[in-house]
XYZ file of C-alpha atoms in Angstrom:
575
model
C 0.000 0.000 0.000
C 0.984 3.597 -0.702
C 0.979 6.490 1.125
C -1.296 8.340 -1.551
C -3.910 5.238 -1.055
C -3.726 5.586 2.673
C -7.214 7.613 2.957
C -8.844 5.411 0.593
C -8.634 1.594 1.829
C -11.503 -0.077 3.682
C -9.216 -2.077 5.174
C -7.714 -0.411 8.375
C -4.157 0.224 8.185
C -1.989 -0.236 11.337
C -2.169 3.313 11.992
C -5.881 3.138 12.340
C -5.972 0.277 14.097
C -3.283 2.036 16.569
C -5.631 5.710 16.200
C -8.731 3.239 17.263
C -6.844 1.840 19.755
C -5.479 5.015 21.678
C -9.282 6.963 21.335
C -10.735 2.975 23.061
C -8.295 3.945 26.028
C -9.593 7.779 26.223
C -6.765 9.645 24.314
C -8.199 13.067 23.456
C -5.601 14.677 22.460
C -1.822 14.472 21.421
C 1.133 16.198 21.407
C 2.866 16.065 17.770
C 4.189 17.816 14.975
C 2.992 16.107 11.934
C 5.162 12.716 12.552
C 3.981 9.673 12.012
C 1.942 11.325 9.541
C -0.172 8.227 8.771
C -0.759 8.016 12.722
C -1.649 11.698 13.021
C -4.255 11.457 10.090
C -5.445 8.573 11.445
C -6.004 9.972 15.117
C -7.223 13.590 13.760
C -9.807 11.513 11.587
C -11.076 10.200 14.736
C -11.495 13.645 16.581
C -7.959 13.277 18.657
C -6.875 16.577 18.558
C -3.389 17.030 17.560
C -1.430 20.012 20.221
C 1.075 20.873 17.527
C 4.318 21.768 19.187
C 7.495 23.449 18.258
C 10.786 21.452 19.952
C 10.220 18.054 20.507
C 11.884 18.248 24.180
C 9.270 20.348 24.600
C 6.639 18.095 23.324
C 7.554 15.571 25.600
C 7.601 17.997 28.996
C 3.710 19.180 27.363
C 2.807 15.486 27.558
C 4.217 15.365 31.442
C 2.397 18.215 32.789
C -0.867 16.586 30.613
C -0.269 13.669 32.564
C 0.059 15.064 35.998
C -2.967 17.289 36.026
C -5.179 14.978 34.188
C -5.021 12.009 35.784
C -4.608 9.959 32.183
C -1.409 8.793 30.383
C 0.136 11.516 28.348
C 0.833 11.187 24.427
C 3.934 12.299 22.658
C 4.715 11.471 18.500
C 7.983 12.460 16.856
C 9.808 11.316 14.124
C 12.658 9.084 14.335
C 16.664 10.578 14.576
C 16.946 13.798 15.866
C 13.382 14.277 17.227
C 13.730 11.070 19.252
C 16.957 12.242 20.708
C 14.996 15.581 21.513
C 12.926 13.357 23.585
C 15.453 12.214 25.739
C 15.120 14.825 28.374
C 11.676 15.067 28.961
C 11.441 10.893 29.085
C 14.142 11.041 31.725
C 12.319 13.656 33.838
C 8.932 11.691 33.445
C 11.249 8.841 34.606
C 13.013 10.362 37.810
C 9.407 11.761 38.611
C 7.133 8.633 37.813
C 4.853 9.785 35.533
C 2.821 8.159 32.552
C 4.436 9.409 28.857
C 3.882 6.817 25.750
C 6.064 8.552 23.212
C 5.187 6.986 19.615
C 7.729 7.283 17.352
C 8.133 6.848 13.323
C 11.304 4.773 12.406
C 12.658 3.848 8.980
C 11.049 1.342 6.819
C 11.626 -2.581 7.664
C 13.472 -3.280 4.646
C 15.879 -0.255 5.426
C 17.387 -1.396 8.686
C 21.085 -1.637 9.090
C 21.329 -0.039 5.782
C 22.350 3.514 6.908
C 18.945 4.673 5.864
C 18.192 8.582 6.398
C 18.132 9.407 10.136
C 18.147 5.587 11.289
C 19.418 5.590 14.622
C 19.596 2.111 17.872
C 16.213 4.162 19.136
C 16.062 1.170 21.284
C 19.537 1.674 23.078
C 19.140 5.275 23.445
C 15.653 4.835 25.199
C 17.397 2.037 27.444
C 17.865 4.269 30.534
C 14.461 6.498 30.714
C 11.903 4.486 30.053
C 10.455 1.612 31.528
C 9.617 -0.516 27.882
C 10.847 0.207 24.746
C 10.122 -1.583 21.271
C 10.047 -1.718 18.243
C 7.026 -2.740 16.414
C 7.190 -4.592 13.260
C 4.330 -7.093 12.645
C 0.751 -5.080 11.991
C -1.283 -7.854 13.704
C 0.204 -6.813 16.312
C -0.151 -3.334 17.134
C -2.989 -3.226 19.984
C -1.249 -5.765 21.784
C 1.954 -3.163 21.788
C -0.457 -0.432 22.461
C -1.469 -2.367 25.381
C 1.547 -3.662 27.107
C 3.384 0.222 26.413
C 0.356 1.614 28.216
C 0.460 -1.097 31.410
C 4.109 -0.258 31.356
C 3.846 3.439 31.953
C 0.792 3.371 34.024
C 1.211 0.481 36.516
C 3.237 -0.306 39.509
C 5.702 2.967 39.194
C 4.747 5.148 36.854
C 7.049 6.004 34.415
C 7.285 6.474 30.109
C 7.308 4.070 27.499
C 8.235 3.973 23.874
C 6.801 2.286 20.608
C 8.834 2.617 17.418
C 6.830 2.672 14.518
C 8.169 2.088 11.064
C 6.558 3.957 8.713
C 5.896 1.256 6.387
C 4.381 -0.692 9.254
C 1.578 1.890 10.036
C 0.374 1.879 6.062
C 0.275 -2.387 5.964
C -3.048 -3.447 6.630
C -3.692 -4.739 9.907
C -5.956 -7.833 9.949
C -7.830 -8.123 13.437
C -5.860 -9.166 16.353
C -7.016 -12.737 17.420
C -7.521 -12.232 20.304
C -10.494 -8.956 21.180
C -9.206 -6.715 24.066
C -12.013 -4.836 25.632
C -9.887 -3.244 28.921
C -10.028 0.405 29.240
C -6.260 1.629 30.487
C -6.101 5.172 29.850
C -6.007 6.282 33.400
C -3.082 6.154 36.100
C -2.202 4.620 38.644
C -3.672 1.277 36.797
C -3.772 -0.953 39.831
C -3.637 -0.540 43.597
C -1.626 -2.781 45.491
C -3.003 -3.622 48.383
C -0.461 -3.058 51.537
C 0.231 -6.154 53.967
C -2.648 -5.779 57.100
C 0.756 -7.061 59.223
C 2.903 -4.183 58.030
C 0.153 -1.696 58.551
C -0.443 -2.830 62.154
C 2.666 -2.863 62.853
C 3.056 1.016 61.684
C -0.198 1.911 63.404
C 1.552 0.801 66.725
C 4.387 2.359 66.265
C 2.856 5.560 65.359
C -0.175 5.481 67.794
C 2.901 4.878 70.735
C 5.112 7.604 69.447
C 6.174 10.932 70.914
C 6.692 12.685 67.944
C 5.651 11.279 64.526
C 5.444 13.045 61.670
C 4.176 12.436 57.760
C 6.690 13.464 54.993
C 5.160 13.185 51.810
C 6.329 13.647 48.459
C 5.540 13.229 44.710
C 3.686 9.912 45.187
C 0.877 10.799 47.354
C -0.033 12.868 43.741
C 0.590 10.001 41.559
C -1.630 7.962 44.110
C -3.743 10.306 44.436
C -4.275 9.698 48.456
C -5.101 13.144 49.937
C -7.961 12.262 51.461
C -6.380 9.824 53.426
C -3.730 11.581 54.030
C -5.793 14.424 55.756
C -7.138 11.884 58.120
C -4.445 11.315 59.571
C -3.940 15.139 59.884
C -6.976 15.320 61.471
C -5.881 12.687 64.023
C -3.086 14.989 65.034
C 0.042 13.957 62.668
C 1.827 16.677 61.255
C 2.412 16.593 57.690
C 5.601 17.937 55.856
C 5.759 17.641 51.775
C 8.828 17.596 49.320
C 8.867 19.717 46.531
C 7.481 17.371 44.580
C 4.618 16.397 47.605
C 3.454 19.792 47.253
C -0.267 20.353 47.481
C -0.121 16.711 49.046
C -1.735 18.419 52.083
C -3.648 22.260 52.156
C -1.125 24.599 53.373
C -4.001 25.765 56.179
C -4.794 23.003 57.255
C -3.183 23.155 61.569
C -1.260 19.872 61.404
C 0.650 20.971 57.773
C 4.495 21.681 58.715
C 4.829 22.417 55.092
C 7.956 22.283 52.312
C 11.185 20.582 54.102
C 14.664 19.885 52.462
C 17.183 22.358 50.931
C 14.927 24.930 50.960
C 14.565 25.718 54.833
C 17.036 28.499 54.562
C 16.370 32.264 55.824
C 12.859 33.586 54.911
C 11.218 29.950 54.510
C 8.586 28.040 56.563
C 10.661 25.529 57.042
C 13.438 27.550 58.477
C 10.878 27.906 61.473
C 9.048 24.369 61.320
C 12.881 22.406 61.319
C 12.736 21.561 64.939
C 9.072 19.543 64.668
C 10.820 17.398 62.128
C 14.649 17.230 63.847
C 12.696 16.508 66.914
C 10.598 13.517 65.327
C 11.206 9.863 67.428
C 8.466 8.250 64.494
C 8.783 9.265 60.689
C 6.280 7.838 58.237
C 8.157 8.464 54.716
C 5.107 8.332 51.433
C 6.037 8.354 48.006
C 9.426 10.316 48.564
C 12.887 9.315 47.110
C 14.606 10.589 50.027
C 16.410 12.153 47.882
C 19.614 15.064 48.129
C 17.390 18.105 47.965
C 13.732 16.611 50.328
C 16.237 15.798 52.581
C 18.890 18.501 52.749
C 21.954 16.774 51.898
C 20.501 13.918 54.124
C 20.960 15.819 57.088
C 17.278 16.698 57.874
C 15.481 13.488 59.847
C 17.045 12.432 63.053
C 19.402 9.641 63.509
C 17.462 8.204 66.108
C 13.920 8.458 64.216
C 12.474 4.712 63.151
C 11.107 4.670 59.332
C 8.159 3.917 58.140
C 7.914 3.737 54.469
C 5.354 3.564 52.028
C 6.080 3.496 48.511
C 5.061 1.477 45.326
C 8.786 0.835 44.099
C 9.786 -1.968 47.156
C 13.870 -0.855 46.018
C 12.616 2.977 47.332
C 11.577 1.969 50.639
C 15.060 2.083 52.751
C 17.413 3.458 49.940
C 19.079 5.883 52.120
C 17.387 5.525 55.674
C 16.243 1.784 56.847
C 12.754 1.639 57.395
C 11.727 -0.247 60.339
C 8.437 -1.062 58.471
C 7.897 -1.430 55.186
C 4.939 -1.229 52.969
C 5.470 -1.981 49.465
C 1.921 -0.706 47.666
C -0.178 2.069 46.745
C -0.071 5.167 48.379
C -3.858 5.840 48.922
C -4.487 2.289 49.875
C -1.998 1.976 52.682
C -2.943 5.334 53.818
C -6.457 4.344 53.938
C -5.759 1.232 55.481
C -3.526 2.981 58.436
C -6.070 5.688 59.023
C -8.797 3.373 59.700
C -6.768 1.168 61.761
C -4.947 4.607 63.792
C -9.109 5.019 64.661
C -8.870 2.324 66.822
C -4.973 3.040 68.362
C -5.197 6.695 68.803
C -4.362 7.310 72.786
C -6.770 10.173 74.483
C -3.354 12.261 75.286
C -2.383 12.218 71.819
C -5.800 14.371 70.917
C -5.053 16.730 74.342
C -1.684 16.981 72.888
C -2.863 18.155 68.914
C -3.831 21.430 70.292
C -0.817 22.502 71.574
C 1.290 20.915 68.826
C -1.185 23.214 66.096
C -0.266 26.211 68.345
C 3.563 25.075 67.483
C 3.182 25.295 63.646
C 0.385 28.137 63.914
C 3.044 30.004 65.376
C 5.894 29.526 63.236
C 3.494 30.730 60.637
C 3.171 33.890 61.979
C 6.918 34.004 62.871
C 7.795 33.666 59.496
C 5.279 35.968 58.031
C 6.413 38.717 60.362
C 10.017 37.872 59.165
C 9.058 38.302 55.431
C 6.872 41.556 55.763
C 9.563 43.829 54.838
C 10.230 41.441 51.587
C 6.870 41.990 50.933
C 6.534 45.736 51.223
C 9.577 46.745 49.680
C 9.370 49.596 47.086
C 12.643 49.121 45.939
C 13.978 46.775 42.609
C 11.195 43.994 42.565
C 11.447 40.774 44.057
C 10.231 37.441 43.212
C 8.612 37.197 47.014
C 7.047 40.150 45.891
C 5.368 38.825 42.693
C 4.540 35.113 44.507
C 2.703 37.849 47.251
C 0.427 39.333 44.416
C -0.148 36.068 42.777
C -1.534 34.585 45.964
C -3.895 36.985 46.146
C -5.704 36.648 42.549
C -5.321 32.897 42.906
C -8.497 30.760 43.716
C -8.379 26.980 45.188
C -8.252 25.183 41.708
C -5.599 27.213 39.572
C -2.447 24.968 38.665
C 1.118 26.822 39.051
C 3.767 25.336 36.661
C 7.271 26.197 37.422
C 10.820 26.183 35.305
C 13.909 24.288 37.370
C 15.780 26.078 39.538
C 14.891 28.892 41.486
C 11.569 29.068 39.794
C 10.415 25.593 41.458
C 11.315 27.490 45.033
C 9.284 30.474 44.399
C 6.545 29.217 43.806
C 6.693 25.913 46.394
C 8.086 28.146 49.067
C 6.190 31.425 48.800
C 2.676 30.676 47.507
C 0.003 28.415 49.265
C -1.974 25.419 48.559
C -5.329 26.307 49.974
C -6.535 22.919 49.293
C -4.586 19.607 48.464
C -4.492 18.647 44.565
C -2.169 17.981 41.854
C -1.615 21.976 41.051
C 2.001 22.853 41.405
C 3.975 21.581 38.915
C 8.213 21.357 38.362
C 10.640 19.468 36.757
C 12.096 17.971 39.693
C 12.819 14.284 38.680
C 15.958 16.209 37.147
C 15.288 19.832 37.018
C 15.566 20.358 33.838
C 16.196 24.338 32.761
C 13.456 24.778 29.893
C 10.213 23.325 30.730
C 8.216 24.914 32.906
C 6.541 26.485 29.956
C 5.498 23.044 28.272
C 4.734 22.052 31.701
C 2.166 24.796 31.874
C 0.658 23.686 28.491
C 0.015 20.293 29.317
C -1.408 21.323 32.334
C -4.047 23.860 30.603
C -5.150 21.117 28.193
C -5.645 18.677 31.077
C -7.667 21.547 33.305
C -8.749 23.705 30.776
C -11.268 25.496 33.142
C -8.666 26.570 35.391
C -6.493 29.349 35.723
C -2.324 27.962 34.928
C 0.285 30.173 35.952
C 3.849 29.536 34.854
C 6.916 30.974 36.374
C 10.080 31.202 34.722
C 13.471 32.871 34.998
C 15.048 34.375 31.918
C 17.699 31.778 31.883
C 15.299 28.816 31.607
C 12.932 30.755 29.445
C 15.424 31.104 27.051
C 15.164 27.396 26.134
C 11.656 27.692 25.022
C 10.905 31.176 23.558
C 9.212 29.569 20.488
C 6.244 27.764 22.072
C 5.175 31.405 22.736
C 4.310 30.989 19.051
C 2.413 27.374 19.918
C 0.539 29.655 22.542
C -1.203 31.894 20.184
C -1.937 29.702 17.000
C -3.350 26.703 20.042
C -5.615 29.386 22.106
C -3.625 27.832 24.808
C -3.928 30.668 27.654
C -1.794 30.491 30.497
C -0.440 33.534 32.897
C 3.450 33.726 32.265
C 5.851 35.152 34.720
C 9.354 35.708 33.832
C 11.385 36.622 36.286
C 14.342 38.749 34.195
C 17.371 39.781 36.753
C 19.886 38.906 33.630
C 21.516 36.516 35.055
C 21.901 32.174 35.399
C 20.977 33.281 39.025
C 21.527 30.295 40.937
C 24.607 28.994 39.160
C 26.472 32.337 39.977
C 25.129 31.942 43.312
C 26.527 28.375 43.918
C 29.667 28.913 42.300
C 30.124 31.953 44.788
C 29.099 29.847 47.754
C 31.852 27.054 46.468
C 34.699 28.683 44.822
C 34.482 32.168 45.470
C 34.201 33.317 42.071
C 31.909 32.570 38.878
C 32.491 31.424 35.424
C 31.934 33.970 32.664
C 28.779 32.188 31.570
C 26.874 33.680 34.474
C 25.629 37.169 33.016
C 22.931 37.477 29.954
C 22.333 40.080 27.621
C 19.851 42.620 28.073
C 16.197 40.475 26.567
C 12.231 42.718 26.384
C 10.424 39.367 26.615
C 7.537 41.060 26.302
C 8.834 42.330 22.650
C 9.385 39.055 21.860
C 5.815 37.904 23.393
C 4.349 40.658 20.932
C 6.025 39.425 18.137
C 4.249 36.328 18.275
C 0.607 37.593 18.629
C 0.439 37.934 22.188
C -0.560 40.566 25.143
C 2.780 41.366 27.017
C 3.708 43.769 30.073
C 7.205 44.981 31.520
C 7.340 45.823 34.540
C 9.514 47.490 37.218
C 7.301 48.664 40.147
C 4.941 47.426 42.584
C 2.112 48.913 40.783
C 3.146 47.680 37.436
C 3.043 44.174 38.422
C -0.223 44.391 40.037
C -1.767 45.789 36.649
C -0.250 43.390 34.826
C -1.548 40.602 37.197
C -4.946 42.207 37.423
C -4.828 42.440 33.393
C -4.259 38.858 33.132
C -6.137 36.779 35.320
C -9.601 38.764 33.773
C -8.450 37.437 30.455
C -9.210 33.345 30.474
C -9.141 33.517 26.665
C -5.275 34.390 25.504
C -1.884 34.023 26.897
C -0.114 36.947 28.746
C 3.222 37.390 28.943
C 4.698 39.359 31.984
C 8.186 40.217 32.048
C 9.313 41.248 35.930
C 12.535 42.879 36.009
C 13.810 41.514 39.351
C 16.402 42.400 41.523
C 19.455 40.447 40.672
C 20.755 40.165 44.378
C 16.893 38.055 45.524
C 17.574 34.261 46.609
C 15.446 32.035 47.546
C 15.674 30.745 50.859
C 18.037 27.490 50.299
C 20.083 26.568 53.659
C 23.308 26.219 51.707
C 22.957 30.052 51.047
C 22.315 30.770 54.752
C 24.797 33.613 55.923
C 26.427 34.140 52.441
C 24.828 37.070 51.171
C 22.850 39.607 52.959
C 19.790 38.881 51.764
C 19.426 35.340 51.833
């Protein structure tokens, strides 16, 4: 079959059969650029709506945030060679922070294999280390069966991405009918949920329940689980919760028994700073979907020595990677949660309840101790500072907006500084590896997952930098998303680091002078620049009544803000 008679067979082609396929398991839209063209015509014949990016790594981070908003398994296409190495990045980040990505992706005929053919490439090999299942499929019988197993792979036990090549040749064969009907809906994420051991959890109810001072950290897989409503039971019992970066919105930041963010960032001006002796003081720690990794855990110098572990996580080689865990409970989050709640119902001593109230006067005041310790951030009328533009967010922000962030110092803005009023899936950052780059794509997932609600992306000029052209995607999609950048000039926190360590920075540190908002103009779209209080609340104000286009607002900071990171404590005068 040719290419030309593609549109005209009444026999499906493999590409149908894979288009029929991905709409049986709920796939509504796609992110693509026109590769596998026989796929995309396929799917866009069906009413799968094609999100048409413009970088491939930056198709892959718009399938991410799709997936982490939405609930459903996120959908990636690019062509074989130098798009599939594009994808790379975001696959490894979807990787490090378990979440559901198929990336489909065209490779050279059958007959051209080993033959040097134009962009042919070991696409198998380089997917090796970030994705959970990678093949190649070559028989057209056998495409939903592929279709199947890649979407099992990504969206059971720990989530992570999978990858189908697709020869182009392949998807125009006709596809006779599998022989064996599949009627299983798998769109959605997590797949299954493992049941925890009823010994384990009794044995962590004790523990807890007999405790002096136990406390929850939770991080990135109470979200994939989604377990907050168990999770807030036990809050309500009296157990203080603290979240990772990547737990955040795991628990609502008003709730009386949140502690809130905990690891590197507990420096000078944080929560954390003032919440650090409820967790250094903690004889019980229940661990929930976290990596325990460098950054939740400050260098692994945050939980006490002395503390016994209890950890719950759906990867059993997680649970005591760094810290041995007394207990451990290999299954799903929201299960086990459940599971320890109701049996805590039963366990929870009377003095434990006389003691919540003065342990929510504890964290009620360092609340107020830190907010008294920020006001002058706040009310500064000098150069603008990024605490100053989280501040004026907060307040236009209602309880079901998502806030995407860029890596670096963007992620601590906006996890450190602005509050989840209620718990959810709605701040989003690359922090499987923190990549620079896509907090914008991020963003755009996230707005085609929730399109009701209001997305707010903040970026730094360095990371922006990455992704200027999907400003361009922004405007021809109607994709409409609130976009800070935060423009000091600089790669802030390399220069930062490199002072802390050396002394000195490398001459890669400063940037030339960039108008984003010219640029944001350029491409269609409404765009402020501004250097004052009263500037930035305009622009804010301006935005958030627009739900229908994309604003672009470029804050020129003060190059000398950090964000509150403890290896920065004492070494310069703000920080």
């Amino acid at each position: 079959m040719t290419e030309a008679t593609l549109l005209d067979t009444a026999t499906p082609t493999a590409a149908q059969r894979i288009a029929r396929r991905l709409k049986h398991h709920g796939v509504e839209v796609i992110f693509g650029q026109s590769l596998p063209s026989a796929l995309i015509l396929a799917c866009e014949d069906l009413g799968i709506r094609q999100f048409v990016y413009r970088t491939e790594n930056a198709g892959g981070a718009m399938a991410d945030g799709f997936a982490r908003v939405s609930g459903k398994i996120g959908i990636v296409t690019a062509q074989n060679g130098p798009a599939a190495t594009l994808l790379v990045p975001p696959l490894a980040e979807a990787m490090k922070a378990s979440v559901p990505v198929l990336a489909l992706v065209q490779d050279v005929n059958r007959d051209q294999v080993d033959r040097n053919a134009f962009q042919e490439l070991d696409h198998i090999t380089l997917f090796a280390s970030c994705t959970k299942y990678a093949r190649r499929v070559a028989d057209p019988a056998r495409v939903e069966e592929y279709i199947d197993a890649a979407i099992i792979a990504a969206t059971s036990g720990r989530a992570g991405p999978a990858v189908l090549m697709l020869p182009a040749d392949m998807l125009i064969s006709n596809a006779p009918k599998a022989p064996f009907p599949r009627a299983a809906t798998l769109g959605r994420w997590p797949l299954e949920r493992p049941a925890p051991d009823p010994e384990a959890i009794a044995t962590a109810a004790a523990m807890i329940a007999h405790a002096r001072h136990p406390i929850v950290i939770a991080g990135g897989g109470v979200h994939a689980a989604r377990a907050y409503a168990a999770l807030e039971d036990l809050q309500d019992y009296g157990l203080p919760v603290a979240y990772t970066m990547m737990g955040k919105g795991a628990v609502s930041d008003r709730h009386p028994m949140t502690i809130g963010l905990i690891g590197n960032a507990m420096g000078r001006h944080s929560l954390g700073r003032h919440m650090r002796p409820l967790v250094q003081e903690a004889d019980v720690v229940l661990l929930v979907g976290t990596r325990t990794n460098q950054n939740g855990t400050d260098n692994w110098t945050l939980l006490p020595p002395s503390a016994q572990i209890i950890q719950i996580d759906i990867d059993p080689m997680e649970i005591g990677r760094t810290y041995e865990a007394k207990v451990r409970i290999s299954a799903d989050a929201r299960a086990s949660l459940e599971a320890l709640a109701a049996r805590l119902r039963d366990l929870w001593p009377d003095h434990r309840r006389s003691t919540q109230q003065s342990l929510a006067q504890r964290i009620a005041a360092a609340r107020q101790d830190r907010a008294t310790e920020i006001a002058p951030l706040i009310a500064n009328q000098g150069r603008l500072r990024p605490e100053q533009v989280m501040a004026y967010c907060q307040e236009l922000l209602d309880d079901d907006a998502v806030v995407a962030a860029d890596a670096s110092y963007s992620s601590i803005w906006i996890t450190a500084f602005l509050e989840a009023r209620r718990a959810g899936q709605r701040f989003i950052a690359p922090r499987g590896l923190a990549g620079l780059g896509w907090g914008l794509p991020l963003a755009m997932g996230a707005k085609l997952a929730s399109p009701g609600s209001r997305v707010v992306c903040v970026v730094g000029d360095g990371g922006f930098g990455h992704c200027w052209s999907e400003l361009e995607t922004l405007k021809r999609m109607g994709c409409a998303v609130t976009l800070l950048v935060l423009n000091n000039s600089l790669l802030g926190f390399q220069m930062h680091a490199e002072l802390v360590k050396f002394g000195r920075f490398t001459s890669a540190i400063h940037f030339g002078a960039v108008d984003h908002a010219a640029i944001a103009r350029a491409c269609g779209l409404p765009a402020h620049r501004v250097e004052t209080v009263q500037a930035l609340r305009d622009a804010l104000s301006t935005s958030f009544a627009d739900d229908e286009t994309t604003h672009v607002i470029d804050v020129i900071c003060d190059p000398e803000a950090v964000p509150p990171l403890t290896m920065f404590d004492g070494k310069f005068a703000q920080s």
